[in-house]
Amino acid sequence: MASTVLLGITGCIAAYKAAEIVRGLQKAGLRVKVVMTEHATHFVDPLTFRSLTHEPVAVGLFDDPSDPIHHISLADEADAFLIAPCTANVIAKIAHGIADDLLTTTALACTAPLLIAPAMNVHMYEASATQDNLSLLKSRGVAFVDADEGYLACGYTGKGRLAAVDEIIAATLTLLGESRSGNNDNDACSLRDLTGLSVLVTAGPTQEPIDAVRFLSNYSSGKMGYALAGAACARGASVTLVSGPVSLTPPSGVDVVPVQTGMEMLEACQKFFSRADIAVFSAAVADARPAVAFERKLKKGVAEDAAALSEIKLVPNPDILATLAANKDPRQTVVGFAAETDDLLDNARRKLQCKHADVIVANLVGAGKAFGKDTNQATLVSATEEHILPDMSKVQLAHRIFDFVLQIRN
C-alpha cells in the first residue's frame, strides 16, 4: 500500500506551488492528503487540491461532522507530515505547542516525521524570534528544506523564498526512505540497512579555470549525487559528499566537502576513500583542464590575450574512479556512472572492467535526458547482472542503486 503524505498548506503567496508538490509526490507513487489553514484558502481554493488528490481537503476543526476528532484521524493516517509553504506564524505555533486550528492541532497530535519548508519575507525569516523557533524545532528532530535566497513576492531580495519544488519532493522521499520500482511496487526500504557503513559520494560538475572569469565545465546539476547522499544518510550510513559547484541544499546529516576542480575532487576523495565501505562516483568530472589558468581576465581586444583564448591548450584531468578503484580493498564496493549518448551497455561493460568498478550506473544523456532533470532512466551493470530500470525520480533511483549494492555485498 502506498505511503501517505499529509501536506499542510499555510497562508502564503507560495501556496500555489503546493499543487506542483502534490503532483511530484503522486508521480513518486505516494498518496497525498491536504490540510489547509483558513488563510491558505485565500490564496488557493481547496477545490484545486481536492481535484488533484481525489481526497477531501481538511480546513476547519469542525468541518467534517462524520469525524468529530478530525485532527487525530489525519495524524494517524500520515506516514510523513510535510508543511509547504510554512509561514513564520505556523512555525512559531508548532515550536511552542499552540494548536488553535486544524493544521496546528494535527501537527501536535502527529507522531509521523515532520518536514517543514519555510516561506516568508526576509526580515521575518531573519528575525531572532523566527531563528530561535527554527533552532528549537530542529533540536526536536523536525526536518527542514531551507528557504532559498532571491527576489521575494513582497519586493525584497533575500532569504525566505520557498525552496524549489524538486528539493521539497526529494527531501520528503528521503524522509520516508522510499524505494520504488517503476511498476508501482511500493515496498519501503529498511531505513537503517546501511547503519555502521561509511559512504563516499561525489556529485556535480567540476569547473576548470581558463582565467579569472572563465572556466570549462558541463551540464551536470548534481541532483543525482545529492539524492544518493540523502538516500544513504536516510538508510543509516555515515556520508561524506564531495561536491562540485552546484545550487542545491545539502541533505541534512551529510558531511559536505566543497571543491571546484577535478584535481581538488581527486585530492578530497583520496582523503576519504580508504575509510569508505561504499564509494559512489556520480560527479561529472571534466575530462580535461586548461594547461595554464590565468589569474587575470584575458581581454579579447588585446592581441596576446585573444590568441591565448583562441588556442587553449588542454591537459587530461585524472580519472578519479579508475585511480581509486584500482587500489580498493576487498571490503569496499565501488560504483561508477557511465553517461553515454550511444552504445550504452557496451560502454558500461567496458567501463566496469577497465575502471575496476563493482557497479556501473549507465544512462543516456543529451537531447534533454538526465542532466538537470528530476528523473532518470538507468541500467545497473555488475559483473554478473544487468538491471534495466524504468524512468523514475532520482531519489528513487538512488535507493535502487543502494538496494543493488547491498545485494552484491551480501
CSV table of C-alpha atoms in Angstrom, one decimal:
chain,number,residue,atom,x,y,z
A,1,MET,CA,0.0,0.0,0.0
A,2,ALA,CA,1.3,3.5,-0.9
A,3,SER,CA,2.6,5.6,1.9
A,4,THR,CA,0.6,8.7,2.8
A,5,VAL,CA,2.0,12.2,2.9
A,6,LEU,CA,-0.1,14.7,4.7
A,7,LEU,CA,0.6,18.1,3.0
A,8,GLY,CA,-0.1,21.1,5.2
A,9,ILE,CA,-0.5,24.4,3.3
A,10,THR,CA,-0.4,27.8,5.2
A,11,GLY,CA,-1.3,31.3,4.2
A,12,CYS,CA,1.5,32.4,1.9
A,13,ILE,CA,1.7,33.6,-1.7
A,14,ALA,CA,3.8,30.4,-2.4
A,15,ALA,CA,0.8,28.3,-1.6
A,16,TYR,CA,0.2,28.0,-5.4
A,17,LYS,CA,3.4,25.9,-5.6
A,18,ALA,CA,1.8,23.3,-3.4
A,19,ALA,CA,-0.1,22.0,-6.4
A,20,GLU,CA,3.2,21.1,-8.1
A,21,ILE,CA,4.3,19.4,-4.8
A,22,VAL,CA,1.2,17.3,-4.9
A,23,ARG,CA,1.9,16.2,-8.5
A,24,GLY,CA,5.5,15.4,-7.8
A,25,LEU,CA,4.7,13.3,-4.7
A,26,GLN,CA,2.0,11.5,-6.7
A,27,LYS,CA,4.4,10.7,-9.5
A,28,ALA,CA,6.6,9.1,-6.9
A,29,GLY,CA,3.7,6.7,-6.1
A,30,LEU,CA,2.6,8.4,-2.8
A,31,ARG,CA,-0.9,9.1,-1.6
A,32,VAL,CA,-1.3,12.7,-0.7
A,33,LYS,CA,-3.9,14.3,1.6
A,34,VAL,CA,-4.1,18.0,2.2
A,35,VAL,CA,-4.9,20.1,5.2
A,36,MET,CA,-5.0,23.9,4.8
A,37,THR,CA,-5.2,26.8,7.2
A,38,GLU,CA,-8.1,29.2,6.7
A,39,HIS,CA,-5.7,31.9,5.5
A,40,ALA,CA,-4.3,29.5,2.9
A,41,THR,CA,-7.7,29.2,1.3
A,42,HIS,CA,-7.5,32.9,0.4
A,43,PHE,CA,-4.5,32.1,-1.9
A,44,VAL,CA,-5.6,28.8,-3.4
A,45,ASP,CA,-9.1,27.3,-3.4
A,46,PRO,CA,-9.4,23.9,-1.6
A,47,LEU,CA,-11.1,22.6,-4.8
A,48,THR,CA,-7.8,22.7,-6.5
A,49,PHE,CA,-6.3,20.1,-4.2
A,50,ARG,CA,-9.5,18.1,-4.0
A,51,SER,CA,-9.3,17.8,-7.8
A,52,LEU,CA,-5.6,16.8,-7.7
A,53,THR,CA,-5.7,14.3,-4.8
A,54,HIS,CA,-9.3,13.0,-5.2
A,55,GLU,CA,-9.4,13.3,-1.4
A,56,PRO,CA,-11.3,15.6,0.9
A,57,VAL,CA,-9.4,18.7,1.8
A,58,ALA,CA,-9.4,19.5,5.5
A,59,VAL,CA,-9.6,23.1,6.6
A,60,GLY,CA,-11.7,23.6,9.8
A,61,LEU,CA,-11.7,21.7,13.1
A,62,PHE,CA,-15.4,21.1,12.8
A,63,ASP,CA,-16.0,20.9,9.0
A,64,ASP,CA,-16.5,17.1,8.9
A,65,PRO,CA,-19.5,16.1,11.1
A,66,SER,CA,-18.7,12.4,10.3
A,67,ASP,CA,-15.3,12.8,12.0
A,68,PRO,CA,-15.6,14.7,15.3
A,69,ILE,CA,-11.9,14.2,16.1
A,70,HIS,CA,-10.5,15.1,12.6
A,71,HIS,CA,-7.1,16.1,13.7
A,72,ILE,CA,-6.4,12.7,15.3
A,73,SER,CA,-7.6,10.7,12.2
A,74,LEU,CA,-5.5,12.9,9.9
A,75,ALA,CA,-2.4,12.5,12.2
A,76,ASP,CA,-2.9,8.7,12.3
A,77,GLU,CA,-3.1,8.4,8.5
A,78,ALA,CA,0.2,10.2,7.9
A,79,ASP,CA,3.5,8.4,7.2
A,80,ALA,CA,5.0,11.8,6.9
A,81,PHE,CA,3.7,15.3,7.5
A,82,LEU,CA,5.0,18.0,5.1
A,83,ILE,CA,4.2,21.6,5.6
A,84,ALA,CA,5.0,23.6,2.5
A,85,PRO,CA,4.8,26.5,2.4
A,86,CYS,CA,5.1,27.2,6.1
A,87,THR,CA,4.8,30.7,7.4
A,88,ALA,CA,6.6,32.2,10.3
A,89,ASN,CA,3.4,32.2,12.3
A,90,VAL,CA,2.8,28.5,11.9
A,91,ILE,CA,6.4,27.7,12.7
A,92,ALA,CA,6.1,29.7,15.9
A,93,LYS,CA,2.9,27.9,16.8
A,94,ILE,CA,4.3,24.5,16.3
A,95,ALA,CA,7.5,25.4,18.2
A,96,HIS,CA,5.5,26.4,21.2
A,97,GLY,CA,2.8,23.8,21.1
A,98,ILE,CA,0.0,26.2,20.1
A,99,ALA,CA,-2.8,24.3,18.5
A,100,ASP,CA,-5.6,26.7,17.6
A,101,ASP,CA,-6.7,25.4,14.1
A,102,LEU,CA,-6.9,22.1,12.3
A,103,LEU,CA,-3.3,22.2,10.9
A,104,THR,CA,-1.5,23.0,14.1
A,105,THR,CA,-3.7,20.7,16.1
A,106,THR,CA,-2.9,17.9,13.7
A,107,ALA,CA,0.8,18.8,13.9
A,108,LEU,CA,0.7,18.5,17.7
A,109,ALA,CA,-1.0,15.1,17.5
A,110,CYS,CA,1.1,13.6,14.7
A,111,THR,CA,3.8,11.1,15.6
A,112,ALA,CA,5.0,10.7,11.9
A,113,PRO,CA,8.2,12.6,10.8
A,114,LEU,CA,7.6,16.3,10.2
A,115,LEU,CA,9.2,18.2,7.4
A,116,ILE,CA,8.9,22.0,7.1
A,117,ALA,CA,9.6,24.2,4.1
A,118,PRO,CA,9.6,27.8,5.3
A,119,ALA,CA,8.5,30.7,3.1
A,120,MET,CA,8.3,34.4,4.3
A,121,ASN,CA,9.7,37.9,4.0
A,122,VAL,CA,13.5,38.1,4.5
A,123,HIS,CA,13.1,40.3,7.6
A,124,MET,CA,10.6,37.8,9.1
A,125,TYR,CA,13.0,35.0,8.3
A,126,GLU,CA,16.0,36.7,9.8
A,127,ALA,CA,14.1,37.9,13.0
A,128,SER,CA,15.7,36.4,16.1
A,129,ALA,CA,12.3,35.0,17.2
A,130,THR,CA,12.0,33.0,13.9
A,131,GLN,CA,15.6,31.8,14.1
A,132,ASP,CA,15.0,30.7,17.7
A,133,ASN,CA,11.9,28.8,16.7
A,134,LEU,CA,13.7,27.1,13.8
A,135,SER,CA,16.5,26.1,16.1
A,136,LEU,CA,14.1,24.8,18.7
A,137,LEU,CA,12.2,22.6,16.2
A,138,LYS,CA,15.5,21.3,14.7
A,139,SER,CA,16.6,20.3,18.2
A,140,ARG,CA,13.4,18.2,18.5
A,141,GLY,CA,14.2,16.4,15.3
A,142,VAL,CA,12.0,18.3,12.9
A,143,ALA,CA,13.5,18.2,9.3
A,144,PHE,CA,13.6,21.3,7.1
A,145,VAL,CA,14.0,22.2,3.5
A,146,ASP,CA,15.7,25.5,4.0
A,147,ALA,CA,14.4,28.6,2.3
A,148,ASP,CA,16.1,29.9,-0.8
A,149,GLU,CA,17.5,33.4,-1.5
A,150,GLY,CA,16.3,35.6,-4.2
A,151,TYR,CA,13.6,38.1,-5.3
A,152,LEU,CA,10.5,37.8,-3.0
A,153,ALA,CA,6.9,38.5,-3.7
A,154,CYS,CA,6.9,41.4,-1.3
A,155,GLY,CA,9.5,43.2,-3.4
A,156,TYR,CA,12.5,42.5,-1.2
A,157,THR,CA,15.5,40.4,-2.1
A,158,GLY,CA,17.0,37.9,0.4
A,159,LYS,CA,16.4,34.6,2.1
A,160,GLY,CA,12.8,33.5,2.6
A,161,ARG,CA,11.7,32.2,-0.8
A,162,LEU,CA,10.1,28.7,-0.8
A,163,ALA,CA,12.7,26.0,-1.8
A,164,ALA,CA,12.5,24.5,-5.2
A,165,VAL,CA,9.7,22.0,-5.6
A,166,ASP,CA,12.0,19.2,-6.6
A,167,GLU,CA,14.1,19.7,-3.5
A,168,ILE,CA,11.0,19.5,-1.3
A,169,ILE,CA,9.9,16.3,-3.1
A,170,ALA,CA,13.3,14.8,-2.8
A,171,ALA,CA,13.5,15.7,0.9
A,172,THR,CA,10.1,14.1,1.5
A,173,LEU,CA,11.1,10.9,-0.3
A,174,THR,CA,14.3,10.7,1.7
A,175,LEU,CA,12.4,11.2,4.9
A,176,LEU,CA,10.2,8.3,4.0
A,177,GLY,CA,13.1,6.2,2.8
A,178,GLU,CA,11.0,5.1,-0.1
A,179,SER,CA,12.5,2.6,-2.7
A,180,ARG,CA,10.0,2.0,-5.5
A,181,SER,CA,10.2,0.4,-8.9
A,182,GLY,CA,8.5,1.8,-11.9
A,183,ASN,CA,5.6,-0.7,-11.9
A,184,ASN,CA,4.1,0.8,-8.7
A,185,ASP,CA,5.7,-1.7,-6.2
A,186,ASN,CA,5.5,0.4,-3.1
A,187,ASP,CA,7.7,-1.6,-0.7
A,188,ALA,CA,9.7,0.8,1.5
A,189,CYS,CA,13.4,0.1,2.1
A,190,SER,CA,14.7,-0.5,5.6
A,191,LEU,CA,15.7,2.9,6.7
A,192,ARG,CA,18.7,1.6,8.7
A,193,ASP,CA,20.2,-1.1,6.4
A,194,LEU,CA,23.3,1.0,5.9
A,195,THR,CA,23.9,1.5,9.6
A,196,GLY,CA,27.5,1.2,10.5
A,197,LEU,CA,28.7,1.8,7.0
A,198,SER,CA,30.7,4.7,5.6
A,199,VAL,CA,29.6,6.0,2.2
A,200,LEU,CA,31.5,8.4,0.0
A,201,VAL,CA,29.6,10.2,-2.8
A,202,THR,CA,30.9,12.6,-5.5
A,203,ALA,CA,28.4,15.0,-7.1
A,204,GLY,CA,28.0,17.8,-9.6
A,205,PRO,CA,30.3,19.2,-12.3
A,206,THR,CA,33.8,20.5,-11.9
A,207,GLN,CA,34.9,23.9,-13.1
A,208,GLU,CA,38.3,24.2,-14.7
A,209,PRO,CA,39.6,27.8,-14.8
A,210,ILE,CA,40.7,29.4,-18.0
A,211,ASP,CA,41.3,32.8,-16.4
A,212,ALA,CA,39.8,34.9,-13.6
A,213,VAL,CA,36.3,34.9,-15.1
A,214,ARG,CA,36.1,31.9,-17.5
A,215,PHE,CA,36.1,28.1,-16.9
A,216,LEU,CA,35.4,24.8,-18.7
A,217,SER,CA,32.5,22.8,-17.2
A,218,ASN,CA,29.5,20.7,-18.2
A,219,TYR,CA,25.7,20.4,-17.7
A,220,SER,CA,25.7,18.4,-14.5
A,221,SER,CA,23.3,19.7,-11.8
A,222,GLY,CA,24.5,17.5,-9.0
A,223,LYS,CA,20.9,16.3,-8.3
A,224,MET,CA,21.8,12.6,-8.7
A,225,GLY,CA,24.7,12.8,-6.3
A,226,TYR,CA,22.7,14.8,-3.8
A,227,ALA,CA,19.9,12.2,-4.0
A,228,LEU,CA,22.4,9.4,-3.4
A,229,ALA,CA,23.9,11.2,-0.4
A,230,GLY,CA,20.5,11.8,1.1
A,231,ALA,CA,19.3,8.2,0.5
A,232,ALA,CA,22.5,6.8,2.1
A,233,CYS,CA,22.0,9.0,5.1
A,234,ALA,CA,18.3,8.1,5.5
A,235,ARG,CA,19.4,4.5,5.5
A,236,GLY,CA,21.7,5.0,8.4
A,237,ALA,CA,25.1,5.5,6.7
A,238,SER,CA,27.8,8.0,7.7
A,239,VAL,CA,28.0,10.0,4.5
A,240,THR,CA,30.7,12.2,3.0
A,241,LEU,CA,29.6,14.2,0.0
A,242,VAL,CA,32.4,15.7,-2.2
A,243,SER,CA,30.6,18.2,-4.3
A,244,GLY,CA,31.5,20.4,-7.2
A,245,PRO,CA,29.8,23.8,-7.6
A,246,VAL,CA,26.0,23.3,-7.5
A,247,SER,CA,23.0,25.3,-6.4
A,248,LEU,CA,21.5,22.6,-4.2
A,249,THR,CA,20.9,22.4,-0.5
A,250,PRO,CA,22.9,19.6,1.0
A,251,PRO,CA,20.9,16.8,2.6
A,252,SER,CA,20.6,17.0,6.4
A,253,GLY,CA,23.2,14.9,8.3
A,254,VAL,CA,25.7,14.7,5.4
A,255,ASP,CA,29.3,16.0,5.7
A,256,VAL,CA,29.9,18.1,2.6
A,257,VAL,CA,33.3,18.8,1.2
A,258,PRO,CA,33.0,21.5,-1.5
A,259,VAL,CA,35.5,21.5,-4.4
A,260,GLN,CA,35.8,23.3,-7.7
A,261,THR,CA,38.3,21.5,-9.9
A,262,GLY,CA,38.9,17.9,-10.9
A,263,MET,CA,42.3,17.9,-9.1
A,264,GLU,CA,40.6,19.2,-5.9
A,265,MET,CA,38.0,16.5,-6.2
A,266,LEU,CA,40.7,13.8,-6.5
A,267,GLU,CA,42.5,15.2,-3.5
A,268,ALA,CA,39.4,15.2,-1.4
A,269,CYS,CA,38.4,11.7,-2.5
A,270,GLN,CA,41.9,10.3,-1.7
A,271,LYS,CA,41.5,11.7,1.8
A,272,PHE,CA,38.2,9.9,2.4
A,273,PHE,CA,38.3,6.8,0.1
A,274,SER,CA,40.2,4.5,2.4
A,275,ARG,CA,37.6,4.7,5.1
A,276,ALA,CA,34.6,4.2,2.8
A,277,ASP,CA,32.8,0.9,2.7
A,278,ILE,CA,30.8,2.1,-0.4
A,279,ALA,CA,32.1,4.8,-2.8
A,280,VAL,CA,29.7,6.2,-5.4
A,281,PHE,CA,31.4,8.3,-8.1
A,282,SER,CA,28.5,10.2,-9.7
A,283,ALA,CA,30.2,13.5,-10.3
A,284,ALA,CA,30.7,14.6,-13.9
A,285,VAL,CA,34.4,15.5,-13.8
A,286,ALA,CA,35.7,17.5,-16.7
A,287,ASP,CA,37.9,15.2,-18.9
A,288,ALA,CA,40.4,17.9,-19.4
A,289,ARG,CA,41.6,21.2,-18.0
A,290,PRO,CA,43.5,24.2,-19.4
A,291,ALA,CA,47.2,23.7,-19.1
A,292,VAL,CA,47.5,27.3,-17.9
A,293,ALA,CA,44.9,29.1,-15.8
A,294,PHE,CA,45.5,32.9,-16.0
A,295,GLU,CA,45.0,34.8,-12.8
A,296,ARG,CA,43.7,37.8,-14.6
A,297,LYS,CA,40.9,38.3,-17.1
A,298,LEU,CA,42.0,37.7,-20.7
A,299,LYS,CA,40.8,40.6,-22.9
A,300,LYS,CA,39.5,39.9,-26.5
A,301,GLY,CA,40.8,43.4,-27.5
A,302,VAL,CA,44.4,42.6,-26.6
A,303,ALA,CA,46.1,40.6,-29.3
A,304,GLU,CA,48.1,38.4,-26.9
A,305,ASP,CA,45.1,37.6,-24.8
A,306,ALA,CA,42.9,37.0,-27.9
A,307,ALA,CA,45.5,34.5,-29.1
A,308,ALA,CA,45.5,32.7,-25.8
A,309,LEU,CA,41.7,32.4,-25.8
A,310,SER,CA,41.6,31.1,-29.4
A,311,GLU,CA,44.1,28.3,-28.7
A,312,ILE,CA,43.5,27.0,-25.2
A,313,LYS,CA,45.9,24.1,-24.6
A,314,LEU,CA,44.2,21.3,-22.6
A,315,VAL,CA,45.7,18.5,-20.5
A,316,PRO,CA,43.9,15.4,-19.2
A,317,ASN,CA,42.2,15.5,-15.8
A,318,PRO,CA,42.7,12.5,-13.5
A,319,ASP,CA,40.2,9.6,-13.8
A,320,ILE,CA,39.1,9.6,-10.2
A,321,LEU,CA,37.1,6.4,-10.4
A,322,ALA,CA,39.8,4.4,-12.1
A,323,THR,CA,42.6,5.8,-9.9
A,324,LEU,CA,40.9,5.0,-6.6
A,325,ALA,CA,39.1,1.7,-7.6
A,326,ALA,CA,42.4,0.2,-8.8
A,327,ASN,CA,43.5,0.1,-5.2
A,328,LYS,CA,40.3,-0.7,-3.5
A,329,ASP,CA,40.1,-3.0,-0.5
A,330,PRO,CA,38.0,-6.3,-0.8
A,331,ARG,CA,35.6,-4.9,1.7
A,332,GLN,CA,34.9,-1.9,-0.5
A,333,THR,CA,32.2,-1.6,-3.1
A,334,VAL,CA,32.8,1.0,-5.9
A,335,VAL,CA,30.0,2.4,-8.1
A,336,GLY,CA,30.7,4.4,-11.2
A,337,PHE,CA,28.5,6.2,-13.7
A,338,ALA,CA,28.5,6.0,-17.5
A,339,ALA,CA,26.8,8.9,-19.1
A,340,GLU,CA,26.6,8.0,-22.8
A,341,THR,CA,25.0,9.2,-26.0
A,342,ASP,CA,25.1,5.8,-27.8
A,343,ASP,CA,26.2,2.2,-27.3
A,344,LEU,CA,25.1,2.4,-23.7
A,345,LEU,CA,25.5,-1.2,-22.5
A,346,ASP,CA,28.7,-1.8,-24.4
A,347,ASN,CA,30.3,1.3,-23.0
A,348,ALA,CA,29.1,0.4,-19.5
A,349,ARG,CA,30.5,-3.1,-19.6
A,350,ARG,CA,33.8,-1.7,-20.9
A,351,LYS,CA,33.9,0.9,-18.1
A,352,LEU,CA,33.1,-1.7,-15.5
A,353,GLN,CA,36.2,-3.7,-16.4
A,354,CYS,CA,38.7,-1.1,-17.2
A,355,LYS,CA,37.9,1.1,-14.2
A,356,HIS,CA,37.8,-1.7,-11.7
A,357,ALA,CA,34.3,-0.8,-10.5
A,358,ASP,CA,31.8,-3.2,-8.9
A,359,VAL,CA,28.8,-1.5,-10.4
A,360,ILE,CA,28.2,0.9,-13.3
A,361,VAL,CA,25.1,3.0,-13.4
A,362,ALA,CA,24.6,3.6,-17.2
A,363,ASN,CA,22.3,6.3,-18.5
A,364,LEU,CA,21.8,8.1,-21.8
A,365,VAL,CA,22.4,11.8,-21.9
A,366,GLY,CA,21.8,14.5,-24.4
A,367,ALA,CA,18.6,15.6,-26.1
A,368,GLY,CA,17.1,16.7,-22.7
A,369,LYS,CA,18.0,13.5,-20.9
A,370,ALA,CA,19.4,13.2,-17.4
A,371,PHE,CA,21.4,16.4,-16.8
A,372,GLY,CA,19.4,18.9,-14.7
A,373,LYS,CA,16.2,16.7,-14.7
A,374,ASP,CA,14.4,15.4,-11.6
A,375,THR,CA,14.1,11.9,-13.2
A,376,ASN,CA,16.5,9.4,-14.7
A,377,GLN,CA,16.3,6.1,-16.6
A,378,ALA,CA,19.3,3.9,-15.9
A,379,THR,CA,20.7,0.4,-16.2
A,380,LEU,CA,22.6,-1.1,-13.3
A,381,VAL,CA,25.5,-3.3,-14.6
A,382,SER,CA,27.7,-5.6,-12.5
A,383,ALA,CA,30.0,-8.5,-13.5
A,384,THR,CA,27.1,-10.9,-13.4
A,385,GLU,CA,23.9,-8.9,-13.7
A,386,GLU,CA,22.3,-6.1,-15.8
A,387,HIS,CA,19.1,-4.5,-14.4
A,388,ILE,CA,17.3,-2.2,-16.8
A,389,LEU,CA,15.2,0.2,-14.7
A,390,PRO,CA,12.3,2.4,-15.9
A,391,ASP,CA,12.3,6.2,-15.7
A,392,MET,CA,11.9,7.3,-12.1
A,393,SER,CA,12.8,10.1,-9.7
A,394,LYS,CA,16.5,10.5,-8.9
A,395,VAL,CA,15.7,9.8,-5.3
A,396,GLN,CA,14.0,6.6,-6.2
A,397,LEU,CA,16.9,5.6,-8.4
A,398,ALA,CA,19.4,6.4,-5.6
A,399,HIS,CA,17.6,3.9,-3.4
A,400,ARG,CA,17.5,1.3,-6.2
A,401,ILE,CA,21.3,1.7,-6.6
A,402,PHE,CA,21.8,1.1,-2.8
A,403,ASP,CA,19.5,-1.9,-3.0
A,404,PHE,CA,21.7,-3.3,-5.8
A,405,VAL,CA,24.9,-2.6,-3.9
A,406,LEU,CA,23.6,-4.3,-0.8
A,407,GLN,CA,22.6,-7.3,-2.9
A,408,ILE,CA,26.2,-7.5,-4.2
A,409,ARG,CA,27.8,-7.1,-0.8
A,410,ASN,CA,25.6,-9.8,0.7
